[in-house]
mmCIF file of C-alpha atoms in Angstrom:
data_model
loop_
_atom_site.group_PDB
_atom_site.id
_atom_site.type_symbol
_atom_site.label_atom_id
_atom_site.label_comp_id
_atom_site.label_asym_id
_atom_site.label_seq_id
_atom_site.Cartn_x
_atom_site.Cartn_y
_atom_site.Cartn_z
ATOM 1 C CA UNK A 8 -37.928 -72.060 -74.500
ATOM 2 C CA UNK A 9 -40.005 -71.372 -71.488
ATOM 3 C CA UNK A 10 -36.655 -71.188 -69.115
ATOM 4 C CA UNK A 11 -35.142 -68.902 -71.704
ATOM 5 C CA UNK A 12 -38.295 -66.689 -71.431
ATOM 6 C CA UNK A 13 -38.275 -66.851 -67.586
ATOM 7 C CA UNK A 14 -34.446 -66.267 -67.744
ATOM 8 C CA UNK A 15 -35.043 -63.086 -69.669
ATOM 9 C CA UNK A 16 -38.251 -61.996 -67.396
ATOM 10 C CA UNK A 17 -35.670 -62.586 -64.138
ATOM 11 C CA UNK A 18 -32.873 -60.470 -65.974
ATOM 12 C CA UNK A 19 -34.985 -57.799 -66.924
ATOM 13 C CA UNK A 20 -36.430 -57.524 -63.325
ATOM 14 C CA UNK A 21 -32.858 -57.710 -61.963
ATOM 15 C CA UNK A 22 -31.881 -54.818 -64.404
ATOM 16 C CA UNK A 23 -34.891 -52.991 -63.159
ATOM 17 C CA UNK A 24 -33.959 -53.767 -59.903
ATOM 18 C CA UNK A 25 -30.344 -52.563 -60.238
ATOM 19 C CA UNK A 26 -31.788 -49.483 -61.824
ATOM 20 C CA UNK A 27 -34.169 -48.691 -59.113
ATOM 21 C CA UNK A 28 -30.883 -49.246 -56.598
ATOM 22 C CA UNK A 29 -28.902 -46.833 -58.647
ATOM 23 C CA UNK A 30 -31.698 -44.509 -58.587
ATOM 24 C CA UNK A 31 -31.845 -44.752 -54.911
ATOM 25 C CA UNK A 32 -28.177 -45.200 -54.594
ATOM 26 C CA UNK A 33 -27.993 -41.654 -56.317
ATOM 27 C CA UNK A 34 -30.481 -40.026 -54.575
ATOM 28 C CA UNK A 35 -29.036 -40.966 -51.306
ATOM 29 C CA UNK A 36 -25.715 -39.760 -52.592
ATOM 30 C CA UNK A 37 -27.386 -36.292 -53.516
ATOM 31 C CA UNK A 38 -29.107 -36.127 -50.238
ATOM 32 C CA UNK A 39 -25.620 -36.862 -48.531
ATOM 33 C CA UNK A 40 -23.802 -34.380 -50.487
ATOM 34 C CA UNK A 41 -26.486 -31.596 -49.683
ATOM 35 C CA UNK A 42 -26.104 -32.347 -46.104
ATOM 36 C CA UNK A 43 -22.595 -32.150 -46.357
ATOM 37 C CA UNK A 44 -22.712 -28.722 -48.039
ATOM 38 C CA UNK A 45 -25.018 -27.457 -45.145
ATOM 39 C CA UNK A 46 -22.407 -29.172 -42.755
ATOM 40 C CA UNK A 47 -19.458 -27.227 -44.643
ATOM 41 C CA UNK A 48 -21.337 -23.799 -44.704
ATOM 42 C CA UNK A 49 -22.515 -24.304 -40.968
ATOM 43 C CA UNK A 50 -18.700 -25.094 -40.029
ATOM 44 C CA UNK A 51 -17.556 -21.918 -41.911
ATOM 45 C CA UNK A 52 -20.028 -19.799 -40.075
ATOM 46 C CA UNK A 53 -19.065 -21.715 -36.838
ATOM 47 C CA UNK A 54 -15.574 -20.690 -37.654
ATOM 48 C CA UNK A 55 -16.217 -17.434 -38.273
ATOM 49 C CA UNK A 56 -18.214 -16.800 -35.251
ATOM 50 C CA UNK A 57 -15.237 -18.882 -33.101
ATOM 51 C CA UNK A 58 -12.943 -16.040 -34.837
ATOM 52 C CA UNK A 59 -15.362 -13.327 -33.495
ATOM 53 C CA UNK A 60 -15.614 -14.357 -30.020
ATOM 54 C CA UNK A 61 -11.933 -15.020 -29.463
ATOM 55 C CA UNK A 62 -11.386 -11.579 -30.905
ATOM 56 C CA UNK A 63 -14.041 -10.172 -28.308
ATOM 57 C CA UNK A 64 -12.511 -12.375 -25.691
ATOM 58 C CA UNK A 65 -9.014 -10.843 -26.670
ATOM 59 C CA UNK A 66 -10.408 -7.312 -26.380
ATOM 60 C CA UNK A 67 -11.991 -8.205 -22.942
ATOM 61 C CA UNK A 68 -8.704 -9.550 -21.872
ATOM 62 C CA UNK A 69 -6.933 -6.488 -22.769
ATOM 63 C CA UNK A 70 -9.399 -4.190 -21.066
ATOM 64 C CA UNK A 71 -9.297 -6.310 -17.697
ATOM 65 C CA UNK A 72 -5.413 -6.104 -17.992
ATOM 66 C CA UNK A 73 -5.697 -2.162 -18.289
ATOM 67 C CA UNK A 74 -8.477 -1.890 -15.755
ATOM 68 C CA UNK A 75 -6.099 -4.073 -13.241
ATOM 69 C CA UNK A 76 -3.359 -1.819 -13.956
ATOM 70 C CA UNK A 77 -5.724 1.350 -13.531
ATOM 71 C CA UNK A 78 -6.842 -0.119 -10.175
ATOM 72 C CA UNK A 79 -3.013 -0.931 -9.050
ATOM 73 C CA UNK A 80 -2.024 2.654 -9.797
ATOM 74 C CA UNK A 81 -5.052 4.080 -7.868
ATOM 75 C CA UNK A 82 -4.110 1.583 -5.039
ATOM 76 C CA UNK A 83 -0.309 2.838 -5.044
ATOM 77 C CA UNK A 84 -1.654 6.564 -5.380
ATOM 78 C CA UNK A 85 -4.426 6.162 -2.418
ATOM 79 C CA UNK A 86 -1.455 4.746 -0.460
ATOM 80 C CA UNK A 87 0.831 7.688 -1.374
ATOM 81 C CA UNK A 88 -2.005 10.083 -0.272
ATOM 82 C CA UNK A 89 -2.415 8.223 2.955
ATOM 83 C CA UNK A 90 1.031 8.493 4.140
ATOM 84 C CA UNK A 91 1.023 12.222 2.951
ATOM 85 C CA UNK A 92 -1.863 12.617 5.196
ATOM 86 C CA UNK A 93 -0.524 10.881 7.976
ATOM 87 C CA UNK A 94 2.603 12.955 7.505
ATOM 88 C CA UNK A 95 0.497 16.174 7.148
ATOM 89 C CA UNK A 96 -1.279 15.196 10.333
ATOM 90 C CA UNK A 97 1.905 14.382 12.338
ATOM 91 C CA UNK A 98 3.252 17.969 11.418
ATOM 92 C CA UNK A 99 0.298 20.197 10.965
ATOM 93 C CA UNK A 100 -1.644 21.833 13.552
ATOM 94 C CA UNK A 101 -2.303 20.156 16.843
ATOM 95 C CA UNK A 102 -6.119 18.428 17.393
ATOM 96 C CA UNK A 103 -9.053 20.498 18.066
ATOM 97 C CA UNK A 104 -8.361 19.793 21.994
ATOM 98 C CA UNK A 105 -4.829 21.136 21.847
ATOM 99 C CA UNK A 106 -6.247 24.519 20.094
ATOM 100 C CA UNK A 107 -9.012 24.608 22.241
ATOM 101 C CA UNK A 108 -6.390 24.034 25.398
ATOM 102 C CA UNK A 109 -3.916 26.950 23.876
ATOM 103 C CA UNK A 110 -6.861 29.712 23.663
ATOM 104 C CA UNK A 111 -7.886 28.831 27.178
ATOM 105 C CA UNK A 112 -4.277 29.175 28.074
ATOM 106 C CA UNK A 113 -3.939 32.353 25.818
ATOM 107 C CA UNK A 114 -7.175 33.874 27.630
ATOM 108 C CA UNK A 115 -5.991 33.315 31.095
ATOM 109 C CA UNK A 116 -2.977 34.873 30.189
ATOM 110 C CA UNK A 117 -4.567 38.040 28.917
ATOM 111 C CA UNK A 118 -6.858 38.173 31.825
ATOM 112 C CA UNK A 119 -3.541 37.716 34.258
ATOM 113 C CA UNK A 120 -1.946 40.590 32.234
ATOM 114 C CA UNK A 121 -5.072 42.766 32.392
ATOM 115 C CA UNK A 122 -5.605 41.998 36.196
ATOM 116 C CA UNK A 123 -1.623 42.896 36.974
ATOM 117 C CA UNK A 124 -2.185 45.925 34.760
ATOM 118 C CA UNK A 125 -5.116 46.774 36.849
ATOM 119 C CA UNK A 126 -3.489 46.043 40.188
ATOM 120 C CA UNK A 127 -0.290 48.106 38.890
ATOM 121 C CA UNK A 128 -2.483 51.225 38.053
ATOM 122 C CA UNK A 129 -4.315 50.861 41.447
ATOM 123 C CA UNK A 130 -1.144 50.712 43.458
ATOM 124 C CA UNK A 131 0.009 53.914 41.134
ATOM 125 C CA UNK A 132 -3.134 55.674 42.163
ATOM 126 C CA UNK A 133 -3.083 54.633 45.864
ATOM 127 C CA UNK A 134 0.744 55.883 45.890
ATOM 128 C CA UNK A 135 -0.428 59.117 44.519
ATOM 129 C CA UNK A 136 -3.220 59.569 46.707
ATOM 130 C CA UNK A 137 -0.681 58.985 49.925
ATOM 131 C CA UNK A 138 1.740 61.177 48.324
ATOM 132 C CA UNK A 139 4.682 58.319 47.721
ATOM 133 C CA UNK A 140 6.593 58.722 45.153
ATOM 134 C CA UNK A 141 6.549 56.169 42.010
ATOM 135 C CA UNK A 142 9.381 54.097 41.311
ATOM 136 C CA UNK A 143 9.053 52.015 38.113
#
């Protein structure tokens, strides 16, 4: 009977050990499920964050494309105005040196005309004094 009692004690200890292992397993399982739930929440938050960042990236890509287009249009306009300026410079008034030269020429021409007129007036005056007839 001593063996039966030992066997019964051993069986009770084994059942208690099994129960403890079941509780540990249950506890470990609950921790794993809680961790899995936290990971799923984190995964959901990260997915939302990724979607938001992808959207922001698309918006920025669109803005960069728009800015590139604006820059290209401004370059084209700049080239157009540069060509227009070059054309105007070629067809417009001469440079300042030429203008100054023309002014001096015009002034010299006016001085010569004035001197000629004075000379003609002196000749007429002298002819009148001498008594020569004046022929124009």
